PDB file of C-alpha atoms in Angstrom:
ATOM      1  CA  MET A   1      -0.052   0.014  -0.034  1.00  0.00           C
ATOM      2  CA  SER A   2       2.749   2.502   0.842  1.00  0.00           C
ATOM      3  CA  SER A   3       4.188   2.225  -2.731  1.00  0.00           C
ATOM      4  CA  CYS A   4       0.839   3.574  -4.182  1.00  0.00           C
ATOM      5  CA  SER A   5       0.906   6.668  -1.968  1.00  0.00           C
ATOM      6  CA  SER A   6       4.563   7.392  -2.557  1.00  0.00           C
ATOM      7  CA  SER A   7       4.005   7.118  -6.350  1.00  0.00           C
ATOM      8  CA  LYS A   8       1.181   9.503  -6.073  1.00  0.00           C
ATOM      9  CA  SER A   9       3.360  12.093  -4.239  1.00  0.00           C
ATOM     10  CA  THR A  10       6.171  11.647  -6.963  1.00  0.00           C
ATOM     11  CA  VAL A  11       3.496  12.335  -9.714  1.00  0.00           C
ATOM     12  CA  SER A  12       2.286  15.419  -7.978  1.00  0.00           C
ATOM     13  CA  ALA A  13       5.780  16.620  -7.200  1.00  0.00           C
ATOM     14  CA  THR A  14       6.613  16.098 -10.899  1.00  0.00           C
ATOM     15  CA  LYS A  15       3.435  18.166 -11.912  1.00  0.00           C
ATOM     16  CA  ASN A  16       4.385  20.845  -9.422  1.00  0.00           C
ATOM     17  CA  LYS A  17       7.856  21.056 -11.020  1.00  0.00           C
ATOM     18  CA  GLY A  18       6.247  21.398 -14.496  1.00  0.00           C
ATOM     19  CA  LYS A  19       3.926  24.133 -13.317  1.00  0.00           C
ATOM     20  CA  LYS A  20       6.919  26.048 -11.723  1.00  0.00           C
ATOM     21  CA  ALA A  21       8.923  25.587 -14.984  1.00  0.00           C
ATOM     22  CA  ASP A  22       5.936  27.009 -16.788  1.00  0.00           C
ATOM     23  CA  ARG A  23       5.746  29.979 -14.462  1.00  0.00           C
ATOM     24  CA  ILE A  24       9.464  30.513 -14.685  1.00  0.00           C
ATOM     25  CA  VAL A  25       9.375  30.497 -18.508  1.00  0.00           C
ATOM     26  CA  ALA A  26       6.343  32.860 -18.525  1.00  0.00           C
ATOM     27  CA  ASN A  27       8.307  35.304 -16.176  1.00  0.00           C
ATOM     28  CA  ALA A  28      11.174  35.344 -18.718  1.00  0.00           C
ATOM     29  CA  LEU A  29       8.976  35.673 -21.751  1.00  0.00           C
ATOM     30  CA  LYS A  30       7.550  38.993 -20.321  1.00  0.00           C
ATOM     31  CA  TYR A  31      10.967  40.507 -21.133  1.00  0.00           C
ATOM     32  CA  LYS A  32      11.050  39.520 -24.797  1.00  0.00           C
ATOM     33  CA  GLY A  33      12.030  42.479 -26.822  1.00  0.00           C
ATOM     34  CA  VAL A  34      13.853  44.330 -24.040  1.00  0.00           C
ATOM     35  CA  LYS A  35      17.190  45.760 -25.008  1.00  0.00           C
ATOM     36  CA  TYR A  36      20.428  44.394 -23.839  1.00  0.00           C
ATOM     37  CA  LYS A  37      22.170  46.103 -20.847  1.00  0.00           C
ATOM     38  CA  PHE A  38      25.183  44.713 -19.209  1.00  0.00           C
ATOM     39  CA  GLY A  39      24.217  43.967 -15.595  1.00  0.00           C
ATOM     40  CA  GLY A  40      20.599  44.678 -16.297  1.00  0.00           C
ATOM     41  CA  THR A  41      17.613  43.083 -14.524  1.00  0.00           C
ATOM     42  CA  THR A  42      14.646  45.319 -15.452  1.00  0.00           C
ATOM     43  CA  LYS A  43      12.475  46.224 -18.520  1.00  0.00           C
ATOM     44  CA  LYS A  44      14.939  49.058 -19.138  1.00  0.00           C
ATOM     45  CA  GLY A  45      17.657  46.549 -20.024  1.00  0.00           C
ATOM     46  CA  MET A  46      18.676  42.966 -19.390  1.00  0.00           C
ATOM     47  CA  ASP A  47      21.693  40.810 -19.798  1.00  0.00           C
ATOM     48  CA  CYS A  48      21.668  37.057 -20.315  1.00  0.00           C
ATOM     49  CA  SER A  49      22.103  36.011 -16.694  1.00  0.00           C
ATOM     50  CA  GLY A  50      19.782  38.878 -15.603  1.00  0.00           C
ATOM     51  CA  ILE A  51      16.775  37.268 -17.403  1.00  0.00           C
ATOM     52  CA  VAL A  52      17.417  33.888 -15.802  1.00  0.00           C
ATOM     53  CA  PHE A  53      18.116  35.394 -12.390  1.00  0.00           C
ATOM     54  CA  VAL A  54      14.838  37.489 -12.429  1.00  0.00           C
ATOM     55  CA  ALA A  55      12.703  34.696 -13.850  1.00  0.00           C
ATOM     56  CA  PHE A  56      13.745  32.191 -11.138  1.00  0.00           C
ATOM     57  CA  GLY A  57      13.813  34.922  -8.484  1.00  0.00           C
ATOM     58  CA  LYS A  58      10.049  35.625  -9.084  1.00  0.00           C
ATOM     59  CA  GLU A  59       9.442  32.030  -7.948  1.00  0.00           C
ATOM     60  CA  ASN A  60      11.685  32.443  -4.951  1.00  0.00           C
ATOM     61  CA  ILE A  61      14.505  30.410  -6.399  1.00  0.00           C
ATOM     62  CA  LYS A  62      17.789  32.196  -5.669  1.00  0.00           C
ATOM     63  CA  LEU A  63      20.488  31.659  -8.305  1.00  0.00           C
ATOM     64  CA  PRO A  64      23.909  33.251  -8.594  1.00  0.00           C
ATOM     65  CA  ARG A  65      23.836  36.412 -10.671  1.00  0.00           C
ATOM     66  CA  VAL A  66      26.640  35.640 -13.271  1.00  0.00           C
ATOM     67  CA  SER A  67      26.364  32.763 -15.880  1.00  0.00           C
ATOM     68  CA  LYS A  68      29.712  31.090 -15.053  1.00  0.00           C
ATOM     69  CA  ASN A  69      28.410  30.687 -11.370  1.00  0.00           C
ATOM     70  CA  MET A  70      24.984  29.658 -12.593  1.00  0.00           C
ATOM     71  CA  ALA A  71      26.702  26.863 -14.380  1.00  0.00           C
ATOM     72  CA  LYS A  72      27.875  25.410 -11.131  1.00  0.00           C
ATOM     73  CA  THR A  73      24.327  25.109  -9.791  1.00  0.00           C
ATOM     74  CA  GLY A  74      21.850  22.323 -10.429  1.00  0.00           C
ATOM     75  CA  LYS A  75      22.391  18.958 -12.006  1.00  0.00           C
ATOM     76  CA  LYS A  76      23.951  18.467 -15.489  1.00  0.00           C
ATOM     77  CA  VAL A  77      21.517  16.673 -17.894  1.00  0.00           C
ATOM     78  CA  ALA A  78      22.001  15.080 -21.318  1.00  0.00           C
ATOM     79  CA  LEU A  79      21.024  17.266 -24.323  1.00  0.00           C
ATOM     80  CA  LYS A  80      18.336  14.810 -25.344  1.00  0.00           C
ATOM     81  CA  LYS A  81      16.772  14.905 -21.769  1.00  0.00           C
ATOM     82  CA  ALA A  82      16.520  18.689 -21.825  1.00  0.00           C
ATOM     83  CA  LYS A  83      13.153  20.134 -20.483  1.00  0.00           C
ATOM     84  CA  LYS A  84      11.397  23.440 -20.348  1.00  0.00           C
ATOM     85  CA  GLY A  85      12.886  25.339 -17.358  1.00  0.00           C
ATOM     86  CA  ASP A  86      16.395  23.985 -17.841  1.00  0.00           C
ATOM     87  CA  LEU A  87      19.398  26.241 -18.145  1.00  0.00           C
ATOM     88  CA  ILE A  88      21.511  26.075 -21.272  1.00  0.00           C
ATOM     89  CA  PHE A  89      25.093  27.344 -21.178  1.00  0.00           C
ATOM     90  CA  PHE A  90      27.544  28.546 -23.868  1.00  0.00           C
ATOM     91  CA  LYS A  91      30.992  29.737 -24.531  1.00  0.00           C
ATOM     92  CA  THR A  92      30.588  32.332 -27.215  1.00  0.00           C
ATOM     93  CA  ARG A  93      34.184  33.547 -27.425  1.00  0.00           C
ATOM     94  CA  LYS A  94      36.922  31.641 -29.195  1.00  0.00           C
ATOM     95  CA  ASN A  95      39.672  30.424 -26.853  1.00  0.00           C
ATOM     96  CA  TYR A  96      37.657  31.470 -23.780  1.00  0.00           C
ATOM     97  CA  LYS A  97      37.813  28.865 -21.120  1.00  0.00           C
ATOM     98  CA  ASN A  98      34.800  29.964 -19.039  1.00  0.00           C
ATOM     99  CA  ILE A  99      31.034  29.770 -19.777  1.00  0.00           C
ATOM    100  CA  ASN A 100      30.029  33.253 -20.596  1.00  0.00           C
ATOM    101  CA  HIS A 101      26.334  32.949 -21.746  1.00  0.00           C
ATOM    102  CA  VAL A 102      23.117  31.393 -20.390  1.00  0.00           C
ATOM    103  CA  GLY A 103      19.670  30.887 -21.633  1.00  0.00           C
ATOM    104  CA  LEU A 104      16.426  29.355 -20.338  1.00  0.00           C
ATOM    105  CA  ILE A 105      14.842  26.635 -22.209  1.00  0.00           C
ATOM    106  CA  VAL A 106      11.228  27.468 -23.274  1.00  0.00           C
ATOM    107  CA  SER A 107      10.690  24.212 -25.148  1.00  0.00           C
ATOM    108  CA  ALA A 108      12.457  20.968 -26.015  1.00  0.00           C
ATOM    109  CA  LYS A 109      10.327  18.919 -28.347  1.00  0.00           C
ATOM    110  CA  LYS A 110      11.505  16.285 -30.652  1.00  0.00           C
ATOM    111  CA  GLY A 111      15.222  17.360 -30.204  1.00  0.00           C
ATOM    112  CA  GLN A 112      14.365  20.987 -31.059  1.00  0.00           C
ATOM    113  CA  ILE A 113      15.535  23.230 -28.199  1.00  0.00           C
ATOM    114  CA  GLN A 114      14.242  26.873 -28.071  1.00  0.00           C
ATOM    115  CA  PHE A 115      15.724  29.059 -25.347  1.00  0.00           C
ATOM    116  CA  ILE A 116      15.167  32.649 -24.291  1.00  0.00           C
ATOM    117  CA  HIS A 117      18.269  34.778 -23.598  1.00  0.00           C
ATOM    118  CA  SER A 118      19.590  38.303 -24.075  1.00  0.00           C
ATOM    119  CA  THR A 119      22.144  39.110 -26.812  1.00  0.00           C
ATOM    120  CA  SER A 120      24.157  42.324 -27.009  1.00  0.00           C
ATOM    121  CA  SER A 121      23.064  42.900 -30.673  1.00  0.00           C
ATOM    122  CA  ARG A 122      19.263  41.961 -30.371  1.00  0.00           C
ATOM    123  CA  GLY A 123      18.244  42.167 -26.684  1.00  0.00           C
ATOM    124  CA  VAL A 124      15.961  39.501 -25.216  1.00  0.00           C
ATOM    125  CA  ILE A 125      14.959  36.974 -27.898  1.00  0.00           C
ATOM    126  CA  VAL A 126      14.144  33.266 -28.335  1.00  0.00           C
ATOM    127  CA  SER A 127      16.705  31.243 -30.294  1.00  0.00           C
ATOM    128  CA  SER A 128      17.126  27.653 -31.438  1.00  0.00           C
ATOM    129  CA  LEU A 129      19.974  25.408 -30.559  1.00  0.00           C
ATOM    130  CA  SER A 130      19.667  24.208 -34.156  1.00  0.00           C
ATOM    131  CA  GLN A 131      21.153  27.587 -35.311  1.00  0.00           C
ATOM    132  CA  LYS A 132      24.886  26.933 -36.206  1.00  0.00           C
ATOM    133  CA  TYR A 133      26.220  29.701 -33.928  1.00  0.00           C
ATOM    134  CA  TRP A 134      24.483  28.355 -30.911  1.00  0.00           C
ATOM    135  CA  ARG A 135      25.253  24.737 -31.672  1.00  0.00           C
ATOM    136  CA  LYS A 136      28.930  25.464 -31.981  1.00  0.00           C
ATOM    137  CA  ALA A 137      28.972  27.457 -28.682  1.00  0.00           C
ATOM    138  CA  PHE A 138      26.937  24.999 -26.674  1.00  0.00           C
ATOM    139  CA  VAL A 139      28.571  23.650 -23.452  1.00  0.00           C
ATOM    140  CA  LYS A 140      25.880  22.020 -21.289  1.00  0.00           C
ATOM    141  CA  ILE A 141      22.372  21.937 -19.832  1.00  0.00           C
ATOM    142  CA  ASN A 142      21.715  22.066 -16.061  1.00  0.00           C
ATOM    143  CA  ARG A 143      18.506  21.245 -14.288  1.00  0.00           C
ATOM    144  CA  ILE A 144      17.571  23.520 -11.346  1.00  0.00           C
ATOM    145  CA  LEU A 145      13.987  22.308 -10.692  1.00  0.00           C
TER     146      LEU A 145
END
């Protein structure tokens, strides 16, 4: 009998994580179109780690403020196991040893990963990992939830 009740709590915990991921992604999407600002965390300007920091913060989940430190939190997951709400990390500079860019996965269906992030040229946008630039810069995915 106890296995039935524990499986129910696992199902509801999984559902709650899914709902929390939905809310975090919705928080981030509110900033779509906001211009890039180094160190920014408001509608006036946002950088890549700022959008992730704010989106999780609105759900009372405290993350480090900088992408290379965010990369040390959570649990690394395989690319094919990526889910909505996971963090995706990149090295966008050649010969650069540290992670310097982060995005938030908004969808991961049939191997197609879409993520929201802030770029210095276009501000807060949704991009695809299938784009050559991002595929080449990709480092890893971490699960926080």
